[in-house]
Short mmCIF file of C-alpha atoms and ligand atoms in Angstrom, two decimals:
data_model
loop_
_atom_site.label_atom_id
_atom_site.label_comp_id
_atom_site.label_asym_id
_atom_site.label_seq_id
_atom_site.Cartn_x
_atom_site.Cartn_y
_atom_site.Cartn_z
CA UNK Y 1 -4.93 44.03 10.14
CA UNK Y 2 -5.78 42.75 6.45
CA UNK Y 3 -1.64 41.33 6.40
CA UNK Y 4 -2.36 39.26 9.45
CA UNK Y 5 -4.88 37.56 8.41
CA UNK Y 6 -3.64 36.80 5.40
CA UNK Y 7 -0.35 35.45 7.22
CA UNK Y 8 -2.39 33.18 9.21
CA UNK Y 9 -4.79 32.29 6.41
CA UNK Y 10 -1.39 31.11 4.19
CA UNK Y 11 -0.23 28.98 7.26
CA UNK Y 12 -3.24 27.21 8.32
CA UNK Y 13 -3.65 25.98 4.46
CA UNK Y 14 0.15 24.79 4.32
CA UNK Y 15 -0.79 22.89 7.74
CA UNK Y 16 -3.75 21.81 6.57
CA UNK Y 17 -1.46 20.48 3.50
CA UNK Y 18 1.29 19.08 4.78
CA UNK Y 19 -1.35 16.91 7.50
CA UNK Y 20 -3.09 15.92 4.52
CA UNK Y 21 0.19 14.85 2.60
CA UNK Y 22 1.22 12.48 5.65
CA UNK Y 23 -2.29 10.64 5.45
CA UNK Y 24 -0.81 8.15 2.45
CA UNK Y 25 -3.63 6.20 0.24
CA UNK Y 26 -3.27 2.60 1.47
CA UNK Y 27 -2.26 -0.79 -1.50
CA UNK Y 28 -6.13 -0.66 -1.25
CA UNK Y 29 -7.11 3.08 -2.14
CA UNK Y 30 -4.53 3.42 -4.42
CA UNK Y 31 -5.52 0.42 -6.68
CA UNK Y 32 -8.74 1.96 -6.13
CA UNK Y 33 -8.00 5.18 -7.29
CA UNK Y 34 -6.37 3.69 -10.56
CA UNK Y 35 -9.09 2.15 -11.53
CA UNK Y 36 -7.85 -1.67 -11.09
CA UNK Y 37 -11.47 -3.23 -10.73
CA UNK Y 38 -11.17 -6.65 -11.80
CA UNK Y 39 -7.86 -7.20 -10.02
CA UNK Y 40 -10.01 -5.30 -7.08
CA UNK Y 41 -12.02 -7.60 -6.98
CA UNK Y 42 -10.08 -10.87 -6.66
CA UNK Y 43 -9.18 -9.31 -3.69
CA UNK Y 44 -12.17 -8.97 -1.87
CA UNK Y 45 -12.93 -12.84 -3.83
CA UNK Y 46 -9.44 -13.51 -1.21
CA UNK Y 47 -11.23 -12.57 1.56
CA UNK Y 48 -7.70 -10.20 1.50
CA UNK Y 49 -9.26 -6.24 1.69
CA UNK Y 50 -8.17 -5.63 4.90
CA UNK Y 51 -4.64 -6.72 4.78
CA UNK Y 52 -4.35 -4.80 1.25
CA UNK Y 53 -5.90 -1.72 3.23
CA UNK Y 54 -3.43 -2.04 5.63
CA UNK Y 55 -0.76 0.76 5.56
CA UNK Y 56 2.04 -1.27 7.54
CA UNK Y 57 2.13 -4.03 5.34
CA UNK Y 58 5.30 -3.49 3.01
CA UNK Y 59 4.85 -5.46 -0.63
CA UNK Y 60 5.80 -5.13 -4.44
CA UNK Y 61 2.19 -5.39 -5.77
CA UNK Y 62 2.44 -6.84 -9.40
CA UNK Y 63 -1.22 -6.26 -10.54
CA UNK Y 64 -3.03 -5.68 -13.95
CA UNK Y 65 -5.20 -3.47 -14.56
CA UNK Y 66 -8.68 -4.29 -16.32
CA UNK Y 67 -7.21 -4.68 -19.65
CA UNK Y 68 -4.74 -6.41 -18.45
CA UNK Y 69 -7.23 -9.39 -16.44
CA UNK Y 70 -9.37 -9.32 -19.66
CA UNK Y 71 -6.11 -10.17 -21.92
CA UNK Y 72 -5.40 -13.06 -20.18
CA UNK Y 73 -8.45 -14.11 -18.80
CA UNK Y 74 -10.48 -13.88 -22.67
CA UNK Y 75 -8.50 -16.79 -25.08
CA UNK Y 76 -9.27 -18.92 -22.32
CA UNK Y 77 -13.21 -17.57 -22.56
CA UNK Y 78 -13.43 -16.63 -18.83
CA UNK Y 79 -14.03 -13.11 -17.44
CA UNK Y 80 -13.56 -12.70 -13.39
CA UNK Y 81 -16.32 -13.45 -11.65
CA UNK Y 82 -15.08 -17.42 -12.77
CA UNK Y 83 -12.17 -16.51 -11.12
CA UNK Y 84 -14.17 -14.64 -8.51
CA UNK Y 85 -16.50 -17.36 -7.91
CA UNK Y 86 -13.64 -19.54 -6.42
CA UNK Y 87 -12.15 -17.62 -3.27
CA UNK Y 88 -9.44 -20.32 -2.58
CA UNK Y 89 -8.55 -19.72 -6.21
CA UNK Y 90 -8.70 -15.77 -6.18
CA UNK Y 91 -6.68 -16.59 -2.62
CA UNK Y 92 -3.19 -18.20 -4.99
CA UNK Y 93 -3.26 -15.52 -7.72
CA UNK Y 94 -3.70 -12.35 -5.31
CA UNK Y 95 -1.01 -13.81 -3.59
CA UNK Y 96 0.88 -14.94 -5.83
CA UNK Y 97 1.01 -11.07 -7.72
CA UNK Y 98 2.92 -10.18 -3.81
CA UNK Y 99 6.85 -10.17 -2.64
CA UNK Y 100 6.62 -9.57 0.87
CA UNK Y 101 9.38 -6.76 0.19
CA UNK Y 102 9.37 -3.40 -1.19
CA UNK Y 103 11.34 -3.21 -4.26
CA UNK Y 104 11.80 0.07 -6.35
CA UNK Y 105 12.58 -0.57 -10.06
CA UNK Y 106 16.58 0.89 -8.18
CA UNK Y 107 16.72 -1.74 -5.67
CA UNK Y 108 15.80 -4.72 -9.09
CA UNK Y 109 19.31 -5.99 -10.39
CA UNK Y 110 19.99 -6.09 -14.26
CA UNK Y 111 19.88 -9.38 -15.46
CA UNK Y 112 17.40 -12.20 -13.73
CA UNK Y 113 16.24 -12.21 -9.79
CA UNK Y 114 14.02 -14.84 -8.95
CA UNK Y 115 11.31 -13.72 -5.85
CA UNK Y 116 9.12 -15.91 -3.37
CA UNK Y 117 6.17 -14.82 -4.22
CA UNK Y 118 3.25 -15.01 -0.57
CA UNK Y 119 1.69 -17.78 -1.72
CA UNK Y 120 5.14 -19.89 -1.74
CA UNK Y 121 5.95 -20.08 -5.94
CA UNK Y 122 8.69 -17.75 -7.85
CA UNK Y 123 8.40 -15.12 -10.33
CA UNK Y 124 11.06 -15.08 -12.37
CA UNK Y 125 11.63 -11.55 -12.31
CA UNK Y 126 14.18 -9.57 -15.78
CA UNK Y 127 15.21 -6.30 -15.91
CA UNK Y 128 17.08 -5.01 -19.28
CA UNK Y 129 17.14 -2.49 -21.92
CA UNK Y 130 14.01 -3.03 -22.31
CA UNK Y 131 12.41 -2.88 -19.29
CA UNK Y 132 10.96 -4.64 -16.47
CA UNK Y 133 9.47 -8.02 -16.75
CA UNK Y 134 7.81 -10.44 -14.53
CA UNK Y 135 7.50 -14.08 -16.17
CA UNK Y 136 7.73 -12.30 -19.26
CA UNK Y 137 4.46 -9.97 -18.61
CA UNK Y 138 6.11 -6.09 -19.25
CA UNK Y 139 5.72 -4.17 -16.44
CA UNK Y 140 3.51 -0.93 -18.18
CA UNK Y 141 4.26 1.63 -14.89
CA UNK Y 142 6.14 0.93 -12.29
CA UNK Y 143 7.14 2.52 -8.71
CA UNK Y 144 3.58 3.29 -8.02
CA UNK Y 145 3.92 4.39 -4.13
CA UNK Y 146 1.57 3.75 -2.11
CA UNK Y 147 2.16 4.02 2.12
CA UNK Y 148 5.22 1.49 2.10
CA UNK Y 149 4.59 -0.73 -0.45
CA UNK Y 150 5.31 -0.43 -4.47
CA UNK Y 151 2.94 -1.06 -7.27
CA UNK Y 152 4.00 -2.58 -10.56
CA UNK Y 153 0.64 -1.95 -13.40
CA UNK Y 154 1.31 -5.09 -15.31
CA UNK Y 155 0.48 -5.77 -18.63
CA UNK Y 156 -1.13 -9.48 -17.93
CA UNK Y 157 -2.32 -11.25 -14.96
CA UNK Y 158 0.29 -13.24 -12.99
CA UNK Y 159 -1.39 -17.20 -12.89
CA UNK Y 160 0.38 -19.72 -10.40
CA UNK Y 161 1.72 -22.61 -12.03
CA UNK Y 162 -0.24 -25.12 -9.60
CA UNK Y 163 -3.09 -23.43 -11.64
CA UNK Y 164 -4.59 -24.15 -14.51
CA UNK Y 165 -7.49 -21.55 -16.50
C1 NAG V 1 -9.91 2.09 4.39
O1 NAG V 1 -8.77 2.42 5.14
C2 NAG V 1 -9.47 3.62 5.71
C3 NAG V 1 -8.35 4.29 6.94
O2 NAG V 1 -7.64 4.66 6.77
C4 NAG V 1 -10.96 3.90 5.59
O3 NAG V 1 -11.72 4.73 5.58
C5 NAG V 1 -11.36 3.52 3.85
O4 NAG V 1 -12.46 2.65 4.49
C6 NAG V 1 -10.79 1.81 4.30
N1 NAG V 1 -11.38 0.88 2.77
C7 NAG V 1 -11.98 -0.46 2.52
C8 NAG V 1 -12.10 -0.72 0.95
O5 NAG V 1 -12.01 -1.17 3.89
C1 NAG V 2 -13.48 -5.78 -18.98
O1 NAG V 2 -14.40 -7.61 -19.13
C2 NAG V 2 -15.73 -6.92 -18.96
C3 NAG V 2 -16.66 -8.42 -18.65
O2 NAG V 2 -16.08 -9.27 -18.23
C4 NAG V 2 -16.21 -5.57 -19.66
O3 NAG V 2 -17.17 -4.99 -18.42
C5 NAG V 2 -14.96 -4.25 -19.01
O4 NAG V 2 -15.82 -3.30 -19.77
C6 NAG V 2 -13.98 -4.65 -19.26
N1 NAG V 2 -13.21 -3.53 -19.86
C7 NAG V 2 -11.73 -3.24 -20.27
C8 NAG V 2 -10.88 -2.17 -19.81
O5 NAG V 2 -12.02 -4.29 -21.10
C1 NAG V 3 -3.50 -1.24 -18.96
O1 NAG V 3 -2.23 -0.54 -19.47
C2 NAG V 3 -2.23 -1.61 -21.18
C3 NAG V 3 -1.02 -1.92 -21.66
O2 NAG V 3 -0.01 -0.24 -21.33
C4 NAG V 3 -3.01 -0.24 -21.95
O3 NAG V 3 -2.80 -0.17 -22.90
C5 NAG V 3 -4.59 0.58 -21.35
O4 NAG V 3 -5.07 1.01 -21.21
C6 NAG V 3 -4.11 -0.45 -19.82
N1 NAG V 3 -6.21 0.02 -19.46
C7 NAG V 3 -6.53 0.45 -18.54
C8 NAG V 3 -7.88 0.15 -17.65
O5 NAG V 3 -5.81 1.15 -17.61
C1 NAG V 4 -17.77 -18.00 -16.60
O1 NAG V 4 -19.22 -17.52 -16.13
C2 NAG V 4 -19.75 -17.34 -17.03
C3 NAG V 4 -21.12 -16.30 -16.55
O2 NAG V 4 -20.38 -15.21 -16.22
C4 NAG V 4 -20.55 -18.19 -17.57
O3 NAG V 4 -21.39 -18.84 -18.24
C5 NAG V 4 -19.33 -19.64 -17.68
O4 NAG V 4 -20.31 -21.28 -17.34
C6 NAG V 4 -18.34 -19.76 -16.47
N1 NAG V 4 -17.33 -20.36 -16.99
C7 NAG V 4 -16.92 -21.51 -16.45
C8 NAG V 4 -15.75 -22.45 -17.23
O5 NAG V 4 -16.72 -21.79 -15.03
C1 NAG V 5 -11.37 -24.00 -6.76
O1 NAG V 5 -9.76 -23.35 -7.40
C2 NAG V 5 -9.08 -24.50 -7.08
C3 NAG V 5 -7.84 -24.06 -7.48
O2 NAG V 5 -7.12 -23.93 -9.16
C4 NAG V 5 -9.29 -25.97 -7.72
O3 NAG V 5 -8.73 -26.92 -7.22
C5 NAG V 5 -10.61 -26.55 -7.00
O4 NAG V 5 -11.39 -27.11 -7.42
C6 NAG V 5 -11.72 -25.30 -7.58
N1 NAG V 5 -12.88 -25.20 -6.56
C7 NAG V 5 -14.14 -25.22 -7.59
C8 NAG V 5 -15.39 -25.40 -6.96
O5 NAG V 5 -13.99 -24.94 -8.93
C1 NAG V 6 6.44 -9.47 5.54
O1 NAG V 6 6.95 -8.92 5.89
C2 NAG V 6 7.38 -8.38 7.03
C3 NAG V 6 8.02 -6.62 7.56
O2 NAG V 6 9.59 -7.37 6.51
C4 NAG V 6 7.64 -9.02 8.01
O3 NAG V 6 7.25 -8.63 8.97
C5 NAG V 6 6.56 -9.75 8.05
O4 NAG V 6 6.80 -10.90 9.07
C6 NAG V 6 6.52 -10.75 7.15
N1 NAG V 6 5.35 -11.73 6.32
C7 NAG V 6 5.77 -13.22 5.70
C8 NAG V 6 4.77 -14.13 5.39
O5 NAG V 6 6.76 -13.32 5.60
C1 NAG V 7 12.68 -20.90 -6.12
O1 NAG V 7 13.71 -20.21 -6.30
C2 NAG V 7 14.54 -20.91 -5.58
C3 NAG V 7 15.70 -19.34 -5.27
O2 NAG V 7 16.03 -19.07 -6.57
C4 NAG V 7 15.20 -22.34 -5.86
O3 NAG V 7 16.37 -22.87 -4.79
C5 NAG V 7 13.95 -23.56 -5.13
O4 NAG V 7 14.27 -24.43 -6.09
C6 NAG V 7 12.68 -22.18 -6.70
N1 NAG V 7 11.59 -23.37 -6.75
C7 NAG V 7 10.70 -24.04 -7.48
C8 NAG V 7 9.96 -24.48 -6.94
O5 NAG V 7 10.91 -23.83 -8.43
C1 NAG V 8 14.41 -8.26 -21.98
O1 NAG V 8 13.52 -8.82 -21.43
C2 NAG V 8 12.73 -9.66 -22.07
C3 NAG V 8 11.61 -10.70 -21.06
O2 NAG V 8 12.38 -12.11 -21.37
C4 NAG V 8 13.10 -10.16 -23.31
O3 NAG V 8 11.48 -10.33 -24.33
C5 NAG V 8 13.67 -9.01 -24.26
O4 NAG V 8 14.08 -9.45 -25.65
C6 NAG V 8 14.22 -8.74 -23.64
N1 NAG V 8 15.17 -7.02 -24.41
C7 NAG V 8 16.26 -6.94 -24.71
C8 NAG V 8 16.91 -6.29 -25.47
O5 NAG V 8 17.44 -7.96 -24.76
C1 NAG V 9 11.15 4.60 -9.07
O1 NAG V 9 11.99 4.98 -7.85
C2 NAG V 9 13.31 5.14 -7.62
C3 NAG V 9 13.24 5.73 -6.10
O2 NAG V 9 12.67 7.17 -5.86
C4 NAG V 9 13.91 6.60 -8.54
O3 NAG V 9 15.33 6.69 -8.06
C5 NAG V 9 13.75 5.34 -10.10
O4 NAG V 9 14.27 6.27 -10.86
C6 NAG V 9 12.11 5.19 -10.36
N1 NAG V 9 12.04 4.65 -11.40
C7 NAG V 9 11.35 4.95 -12.08
C8 NAG V 9 10.80 4.07 -13.56
O5 NAG V 9 10.43 5.10 -12.40
#
């Protein structure tokens, strides 16, 4: 009797875990749990939060962590609110960090690859024995999967060539 109870409990436990494992986190939720709050502030200012929280998107996201955003803005005497106060600028910056196909690090060829970002401008990706670089900015952590998308943690914020900070 006790044994039967224990096995029912175990089966229930396994099924519950399988259920929760199947509901993967969206790009938005993953960036939130990684505490990329400044990048997410720009996503919200761009009005792109629902797209970032859509489990069907198939993106490669080159997202700077908070240290990286600050390190990019500080030499220009700016903080993230100087970007988020301008929705157009926020959207251009965020769309420049997105490529509309999922690239795991193994999908990136050694050498130079040009990717056209969602804002229509090119990103130059270099993969070599040191690591992966986008416009010369180092990838800190590749391959962070979020639903059908993949996030690359970046050392600095990618700034589109049409924006002068
Ligand atoms: C993201 O979507 C989930 C449901 O999939 C919802 O619970 C959550 O509140 C949403 N978050 C945002 C920031 O929209
Ligand atoms: C980034 O700069 C903001 C000020 O804009 C500061 O509040 C925050 O602590 C800094 N974050 C990091 C990780 O350096
Ligand atoms: C961001 O990445 C840099 C480079 O690896 C790291 O030194 C820093 O601690 C990270 N910052 C945060 C807030 O995760
Ligand atoms: C950036 O924001 C600060 C306040 O957060 C403001 O004092 C400063 O003038 C702004 N800089 C620019 C260039 O807008
Ligand atoms: C917002 O940013 C865009 C793109 O950088 C710029 O053309 C525009 O002048 C900015 N608007 C304001 C009010 O600063
Ligand atoms: C992005 O990729 C998806 C899936 O491949 C496709 O359905 C969609 O049309 C693409 N969007 C743009 C703006 O290219
Ligand atoms: C972007 O890259 C493509 C393919 O390499 C190239 O044909 C195009 O001229 C580039 N566009 C710009 C604006 O550099
Ligand atoms: C790899 O590429 C980066 C970015 O272009 C460069 O800084 C680095 O020196 C390269 N490493 C090697 C081993 O060539
Ligand atoms: C990235 O993911 C691919 C596929 O899952 C895996 O083969 C590769 O080793 C991963 N690379 C890194 C650097 O984690």
